[in-house]
Coordinates of C-alpha atoms and ligand atoms in Angstrom, one line a residue:
M1 CA -20.0 32.1 -15.5
N2 CA -17.8 29.1 -16.2
S3 CA -17.5 28.9 -20.0
A4 CA -18.2 25.1 -20.0
V5 CA -21.5 25.6 -18.2
A6 CA -22.4 28.5 -20.5
K7 CA -21.7 26.3 -23.5
T8 CA -24.0 23.5 -22.4
E9 CA -26.7 26.0 -21.7
V10 CA -26.4 27.4 -25.3
D11 CA -26.4 23.8 -26.7
K12 CA -29.6 23.0 -24.7
T13 CA -31.5 26.0 -26.0
E14 CA -30.3 25.3 -29.6
Q15 CA -31.6 21.8 -29.4
E16 CA -35.1 22.7 -28.1
K17 CA -36.9 24.5 -30.9
P18 CA -38.7 27.7 -29.9
A19 CA -42.3 26.8 -28.9
R20 CA -43.8 29.2 -31.3
T21 CA -42.1 27.5 -34.3
R22 CA -43.1 24.1 -33.0
F23 CA -46.7 25.2 -32.7
L24 CA -47.0 26.7 -36.1
A25 CA -45.2 23.8 -37.7
A26 CA -47.8 21.4 -36.2
C27 CA -50.6 23.7 -37.5
H28 CA -49.2 23.2 -41.0
C29 CA -48.6 19.4 -40.5
Q30 CA -44.9 19.9 -40.8
P31 CA -42.4 17.7 -38.9
V32 CA -41.8 18.6 -35.2
D33 CA -39.4 17.4 -32.5
R34 CA -42.5 16.6 -30.4
P35 CA -46.2 17.6 -30.6
P36 CA -46.9 21.1 -29.0
V37 CA -49.2 21.3 -26.0
W38 CA -51.6 23.8 -24.5
L39 CA -55.0 23.5 -22.8
M40 CA -58.3 25.3 -23.3
R41 CA -59.0 27.3 -20.2
Q42 CA -55.5 26.9 -19.0
A43 CA -55.7 30.4 -17.5
G44 CA -58.4 30.7 -14.8
R45 CA -59.8 29.2 -11.7
C46 CA -57.6 26.1 -11.4
L47 CA -54.6 28.5 -10.7
P48 CA -54.1 29.9 -7.2
E49 CA -52.4 32.9 -8.8
Y50 CA -55.6 33.6 -10.8
R51 CA -57.8 33.1 -7.8
S52 CA -55.8 35.5 -5.8
L53 CA -56.1 38.2 -8.5
R54 CA -59.8 37.5 -8.6
E55 CA -60.2 38.4 -5.0
R56 CA -59.3 42.0 -6.0
Y57 CA -60.9 42.3 -9.5
S58 CA -64.1 41.1 -11.2
F59 CA -63.8 38.7 -14.1
L60 CA -64.8 41.4 -16.6
D61 CA -62.5 44.0 -15.0
M62 CA -59.6 41.5 -15.7
V63 CA -60.8 40.9 -19.2
R64 CA -61.1 44.6 -20.0
T65 CA -57.8 45.8 -18.4
P66 CA -55.0 45.0 -20.8
A67 CA -52.3 44.7 -18.1
L68 CA -54.4 42.3 -16.0
A69 CA -55.6 40.2 -19.1
A70 CA -51.9 39.9 -20.1
E71 CA -50.8 38.9 -16.7
V72 CA -53.5 36.2 -16.5
T73 CA -52.6 35.0 -20.0
L74 CA -49.0 34.5 -18.9
Q75 CA -49.6 32.8 -15.6
P76 CA -50.1 29.3 -17.0
I77 CA -47.1 29.8 -19.3
R78 CA -44.8 30.6 -16.4
R79 CA -46.1 27.7 -14.3
F80 CA -46.3 25.0 -16.9
G81 CA -44.3 26.1 -20.0
F82 CA -47.1 25.5 -22.5
D83 CA -46.3 25.9 -26.2
A84 CA -49.1 28.3 -26.7
A85 CA -50.8 31.1 -24.7
I86 CA -54.4 31.9 -25.4
I87 CA -55.4 35.5 -24.7
F88 CA -57.4 35.9 -21.6
S89 CA -60.8 37.1 -22.7
D90 CA -64.3 35.7 -23.3
I91 CA -66.4 34.9 -26.4
L92 CA -69.2 37.3 -25.2
V93 CA -67.0 40.4 -25.6
V94 CA -68.2 40.4 -29.2
A95 CA -71.9 40.5 -28.1
E96 CA -71.1 43.3 -25.8
A97 CA -69.2 45.2 -28.5
L98 CA -72.3 44.8 -30.8
G99 CA -74.4 46.5 -28.1
Q100 CA -75.6 43.7 -25.8
P101 CA -73.8 44.2 -22.5
Y102 CA -73.4 41.3 -19.9
Q103 CA -72.2 40.5 -16.5
F104 CA -70.6 37.4 -15.0
I105 CA -72.1 36.5 -11.7
N106 CA -70.2 34.0 -9.5
G107 CA -72.0 30.7 -9.2
E108 CA -74.6 31.7 -11.8
G109 CA -72.7 32.4 -14.9
I110 CA -73.4 34.9 -17.7
K111 CA -76.3 37.3 -17.4
M112 CA -76.9 39.7 -20.4
E113 CA -78.8 43.0 -19.9
W114 CA -81.4 42.0 -22.4
A115 CA -82.0 39.0 -24.7
I116 CA -82.6 39.2 -28.4
E117 CA -86.3 38.6 -29.1
Y118 CA -87.4 40.7 -32.0
G119 CA -86.2 42.0 -35.4
Y120 CA -85.4 45.4 -34.0
H121 CA -83.0 43.8 -31.5
V122 CA -81.0 42.4 -34.3
D123 CA -81.3 45.7 -36.3
R124 CA -79.7 47.7 -33.5
L125 CA -76.6 45.5 -33.2
D126 CA -73.7 47.5 -34.8
P127 CA -70.9 45.4 -36.3
K128 CA -69.0 48.5 -37.5
G129 CA -68.2 49.7 -34.0
V130 CA -66.8 46.3 -32.9
P131 CA -63.1 46.7 -33.7
E132 CA -63.0 50.1 -31.9
R133 CA -64.8 48.7 -28.8
L134 CA -62.5 45.8 -28.5
T135 CA -59.1 47.6 -28.7
Y136 CA -58.5 46.5 -25.1
V137 CA -58.1 42.9 -26.4
I138 CA -55.6 44.1 -29.0
E139 CA -53.6 46.0 -26.3
A140 CA -53.5 42.9 -24.1
L141 CA -52.3 40.8 -27.1
Q142 CA -49.5 43.3 -27.8
I143 CA -48.3 43.2 -24.1
V144 CA -48.3 39.4 -24.2
R145 CA -46.6 39.2 -27.6
T146 CA -43.7 41.3 -26.4
E147 CA -43.4 39.3 -23.1
L148 CA -43.5 35.9 -24.8
N149 CA -41.3 36.6 -27.8
E150 CA -40.6 33.0 -29.2
R151 CA -41.3 31.3 -25.8
A152 CA -44.9 30.4 -26.9
A153 CA -47.2 30.9 -29.7
L154 CA -50.0 33.4 -29.0
L155 CA -53.6 32.5 -29.8
G156 CA -56.5 34.9 -30.4
F157 CA -60.0 33.6 -30.4
A158 CA -63.7 34.3 -30.9
G159 CA -67.0 32.4 -30.5
A160 CA -68.7 31.0 -33.6
P161 CA -71.8 32.8 -34.9
W162 CA -74.1 29.9 -33.9
T163 CA -72.6 29.6 -30.4
L164 CA -72.8 33.3 -29.8
A165 CA -76.3 33.5 -31.2
N166 CA -77.4 30.9 -28.6
F167 CA -76.1 33.0 -25.7
M168 CA -77.5 36.2 -27.2
L169 CA -81.0 34.8 -27.6
E170 CA -81.1 33.1 -24.2
G171 CA -79.7 36.3 -22.6
G172 CA -76.8 34.4 -21.0
S173 CA -76.1 31.0 -19.6
A174 CA -79.0 28.5 -19.8
P175 CA -79.6 25.0 -18.8
F176 CA -80.9 24.2 -22.3
F177 CA -80.3 26.3 -25.4
S178 CA -83.6 26.3 -27.4
R179 CA -84.2 29.9 -28.5
A180 CA -81.7 30.1 -31.4
I181 CA -83.1 26.9 -33.1
T182 CA -86.6 28.2 -32.4
L183 CA -85.9 31.5 -34.0
Y184 CA -84.4 29.8 -37.0
R185 CA -87.6 27.6 -37.4
E186 CA -90.0 30.5 -36.9
N187 CA -88.1 33.1 -38.8
P188 CA -85.1 31.8 -40.8
R189 CA -84.5 35.2 -42.4
L190 CA -84.1 36.9 -39.1
Y191 CA -81.8 34.2 -37.9
G192 CA -79.8 34.7 -41.1
R193 CA -79.6 38.5 -40.5
L194 CA -78.3 37.9 -37.0
A195 CA -75.7 35.2 -38.1
E196 CA -74.5 37.5 -40.9
K197 CA -73.9 40.4 -38.5
L198 CA -72.1 38.1 -36.1
T199 CA -70.0 36.7 -38.9
L200 CA -68.9 40.2 -40.0
A201 CA -68.1 41.3 -36.5
I202 CA -66.2 38.0 -35.7
A203 CA -64.2 38.2 -39.0
D204 CA -63.1 41.8 -38.3
F205 CA -62.2 41.0 -34.7
L206 CA -60.1 37.9 -35.6
K207 CA -58.3 39.9 -38.3
L208 CA -57.6 42.6 -35.8
Q209 CA -56.2 40.0 -33.3
I210 CA -53.9 38.6 -36.0
S211 CA -52.6 42.1 -36.9
G212 CA -52.2 42.8 -33.2
G213 CA -49.9 39.8 -32.7
A214 CA -51.9 36.6 -32.6
N215 CA -50.0 33.8 -34.4
A216 CA -53.1 31.7 -34.8
V217 CA -56.8 32.0 -33.9
Q218 CA -59.3 29.5 -32.5
I219 CA -63.0 29.7 -33.3
F220 CA -65.1 28.2 -30.4
D221 CA -68.3 26.5 -31.7
T222 CA -68.9 25.0 -28.4
L223 CA -72.6 24.4 -29.2
G224 CA -71.9 23.0 -32.7
G225 CA -73.0 19.5 -31.7
A226 CA -76.3 20.9 -30.4
A227 CA -77.5 22.0 -33.9
P228 CA -79.8 19.4 -35.5
A229 CA -78.0 17.6 -38.3
V230 CA -80.4 18.6 -41.0
D231 CA -80.1 22.3 -40.1
Y232 CA -76.4 22.3 -39.2
D233 CA -75.3 24.0 -42.4
E234 CA -77.8 26.9 -42.2
L235 CA -77.3 27.3 -38.4
S236 CA -73.5 27.1 -38.3
G237 CA -71.7 25.5 -41.2
R238 CA -72.1 28.2 -43.8
W239 CA -71.1 31.0 -41.4
L240 CA -68.0 29.1 -40.4
R241 CA -67.0 28.6 -44.1
D242 CA -67.5 32.4 -44.6
L243 CA -65.1 33.0 -41.7
A244 CA -62.6 30.5 -43.1
V245 CA -62.6 32.4 -46.5
E246 CA -62.2 35.8 -44.7
L247 CA -59.2 34.5 -42.7
R248 CA -57.5 32.5 -45.5
G249 CA -53.8 33.1 -45.7
L250 CA -53.7 35.4 -42.7
A251 CA -52.9 32.9 -39.9
P252 CA -53.7 29.3 -39.0
V253 CA -57.4 28.8 -38.0
I254 CA -58.3 26.2 -35.3
L255 CA -62.0 25.3 -35.5
F256 CA -63.3 23.8 -32.3
A257 CA -66.7 22.5 -33.5
K258 CA -67.5 20.6 -30.4
G259 CA -69.6 17.4 -30.8
V260 CA -69.9 17.6 -34.5
N261 CA -68.8 14.0 -34.8
D262 CA -70.1 12.7 -38.1
R263 CA -68.9 15.7 -40.2
W264 CA -65.1 15.5 -40.0
S265 CA -64.4 14.9 -43.6
E266 CA -66.8 17.7 -44.5
L267 CA -65.1 20.1 -42.1
G268 CA -61.7 19.0 -43.4
R269 CA -62.5 20.6 -46.7
W270 CA -63.4 24.1 -45.4
G271 CA -59.9 25.5 -45.6
V272 CA -59.1 25.6 -41.8
Q273 CA -55.7 24.4 -40.8
V274 CA -56.6 22.6 -37.5
L275 CA -59.8 20.9 -36.2
G276 CA -60.3 20.7 -32.4
V277 CA -61.8 17.4 -31.3
D278 CA -63.5 16.6 -28.0
A279 CA -62.9 13.4 -25.9
T280 CA -65.9 11.4 -27.2
V281 CA -64.2 10.1 -30.3
S282 CA -60.8 8.6 -31.2
L283 CA -58.5 11.3 -32.3
R284 CA -56.6 9.0 -34.7
A285 CA -59.9 7.9 -36.3
V286 CA -60.8 11.5 -36.9
A287 CA -57.4 12.4 -38.3
D288 CA -57.6 9.4 -40.6
Q289 CA -60.7 10.8 -42.2
L290 CA -59.1 14.2 -42.9
P291 CA -56.8 15.4 -45.8
P292 CA -53.2 14.9 -44.7
A293 CA -52.7 18.7 -44.6
V294 CA -55.4 19.3 -41.9
A295 CA -54.1 19.1 -38.3
V296 CA -56.0 17.9 -35.3
Q297 CA -56.1 19.3 -31.7
G298 CA -57.1 17.3 -28.6
N299 CA -58.5 15.3 -27.1
L300 CA -57.8 14.1 -23.6
D301 CA -60.8 13.9 -21.2
P302 CA -60.8 17.0 -19.0
N303 CA -61.8 14.9 -16.0
L304 CA -58.4 13.1 -16.1
L305 CA -57.1 16.3 -14.4
L306 CA -59.1 15.3 -11.3
T307 CA -57.3 11.9 -11.0
D308 CA -53.6 11.5 -10.3
P309 CA -50.3 12.1 -12.2
A310 CA -49.7 8.4 -13.0
T311 CA -53.2 8.1 -14.6
V312 CA -52.7 11.3 -16.6
N313 CA -49.2 10.2 -17.7
Q314 CA -50.6 6.9 -19.0
A315 CA -53.6 8.4 -20.9
T316 CA -51.3 11.1 -22.4
R317 CA -48.8 8.5 -23.6
E318 CA -51.6 6.4 -25.1
L319 CA -52.9 9.4 -27.0
L320 CA -49.4 10.3 -28.3
E321 CA -48.7 6.7 -29.4
S322 CA -52.1 6.6 -31.2
M323 CA -51.1 9.6 -33.2
R324 CA -47.5 8.5 -34.0
G325 CA -46.7 8.9 -37.7
R326 CA -49.6 11.3 -38.3
P327 CA -48.1 14.8 -38.6
G328 CA -50.2 17.7 -37.3
H329 CA -51.2 16.9 -33.7
I330 CA -51.6 19.7 -31.1
V331 CA -52.1 18.1 -27.7
N332 CA -55.0 19.5 -25.7
L333 CA -58.1 18.4 -23.8
G334 CA -61.4 17.7 -25.4
H335 CA -62.8 20.8 -23.6
G336 CA -61.7 23.3 -21.0
V337 CA -59.6 22.7 -17.8
P338 CA -62.1 22.1 -15.0
P339 CA -61.8 24.6 -12.1
E340 CA -61.1 21.7 -9.7
A341 CA -58.2 20.4 -11.8
K342 CA -55.2 19.3 -9.8
L343 CA -52.0 21.2 -10.6
D344 CA -49.8 18.0 -10.4
C345 CA -52.1 16.4 -13.0
I346 CA -51.6 19.4 -15.4
E347 CA -47.9 19.2 -14.8
A348 CA -47.9 15.4 -15.5
L349 CA -49.7 16.0 -18.8
V350 CA -47.2 18.7 -20.0
D351 CA -44.2 16.7 -18.8
T352 CA -45.3 13.6 -20.6
V353 CA -45.7 15.5 -23.9
K354 CA -42.3 17.1 -23.4
A355 CA -40.6 13.8 -22.8
F356 CA -42.2 12.1 -25.9
K357 CA -39.8 11.2 -28.6
Ligands
CP3_401 O1 -59.0 29.3 -22.5 C1 -58.6 30.3 -21.9 O2 -57.8 30.1 -20.9 C2 -58.9 31.7 -22.3 C3 -60.0 32.3 -21.8 C4 -61.4 31.9 -22.1 C5 -62.5 32.1 -21.2 N1 -63.7 31.8 -21.8 C6 -62.3 32.6 -19.8 C7 -63.4 32.5 -18.8 C8 -62.0 31.4 -23.2 C9 -61.3 30.9 -24.5 C10 -63.4 31.3 -23.0 C11 -64.4 30.9 -24.1 C12 -65.8 30.8 -23.8 N2 -66.5 31.7 -23.0 C13 -66.7 29.9 -24.3 C14 -66.4 28.8 -25.3 C15 -65.5 27.7 -24.8 C16 -66.1 26.9 -23.6 O3 -65.4 26.7 -22.6 O4 -67.2 26.4 -23.7 C17 -68.0 30.2 -23.8 C18 -69.2 29.4 -24.0 C19 -67.8 31.3 -22.9 C20 -68.9 32.1 -22.2 C21 -68.7 32.0 -20.7 N3 -67.7 32.6 -20.0 C22 -69.4 31.2 -19.8 C23 -70.6 30.3 -20.2 C24 -68.9 31.4 -18.6 C25 -69.4 31.0 -17.3 C26 -69.3 29.5 -17.0 C27 -68.1 29.3 -16.1 O5 -67.2 28.6 -16.5 O6 -68.2 29.7 -14.9 C28 -67.8 32.3 -18.7 C29 -66.9 32.8 -17.6 C30 -65.4 32.6 -17.8 N4 -64.7 32.7 -19.0 C31 -64.5 32.3 -16.8 C32 -63.2 32.2 -17.4 C33 -61.9 32.0 -16.7 C34 -64.8 32.1 -15.3 C35 -64.6 33.4 -14.6 C36 -64.3 33.3 -13.2 O7 -65.0 32.7 -12.4 O8 -63.2 33.9 -12.8

């Protein structure tokens, strides 16, 4: 290779900070050359390379086979160059490892073998066996970690106790989630026993993911906003705080408490490094309510990815401008990438962030 060309290439890589460093700096509200970007559900049905693997394997086979989970995790990184990869898995693997198996049925969603109804169902959940039953996730993380090196941060994740409890009580996907709140009202001690077991299992699983190579972890409390305000703390908040205490100092924690919109300053005191924010609120307004050391992640409308690149470019620039001067912003959507997302729209989003000065 011509030495002048080789030199410019070296200069270029020296200028661009490794993505992993950029991502972790943003988690700690430290200065960055530009905000890092990744998208919830960046791996999956929007990608033709995912759909073609899905013709040969079921969703759960892909989740449970480390080489396949690792491949699917890396697909969006290769195509779009995101700053973080999230391990391809599912929040319900913890329910399964506790003893409540499930299936994913195309077009219908999640179906669990049985639903929690009685005290003995909670008694037979076994948190101690969880780490051993989820070693396949750790093996997948290790493969991805080696492949990525500094190219992107690697994220582990788990569902929050409240969100998991809802699925486990309904026995899968449901049009309305009513059974968890009903159990809490009828038998708060039994709800507490379930949430406590879930918290133990989730804490162990997240710690294991961190020791297996995850640089940060995200807790998905996707149903957080569905908890009535007066019961929020007993249903979700106190268990999230327990998790934050368990994980303190191990790796940055991103808490995605979807829809919990009047509690930002409270959540900001819980000791998590990053709060995920959905698209229903102004990200800057949320950030301004938080201590300066707490970062925010979000919050473009997922449906923007159904429009066109120019529209995405403009919305992304507006978001970036609105956050200018506020350290600690990780660009993401307010929820997952829709399966019908247009690839050129995802590309426009990433390119706009990468061009931002
Ligand atoms: O973000 C990523 O790219 C990582 C992978 C990931 C998946 N699910 C893959 C998946 C993550 C982080 C999740 C989290 C998850 N899983 C949540 C919380 C976040 C959210 O989006 O609300 C919840 C509630 C689940 C449970 C779950 N898994 C449901 C309700 C469904 C069916 C609904 C649907 O989207 O069809 C799943 C299936 C699922 N999880 C798919 C993927 C890619 C679709 C599988 C397929 O069709 O191939």
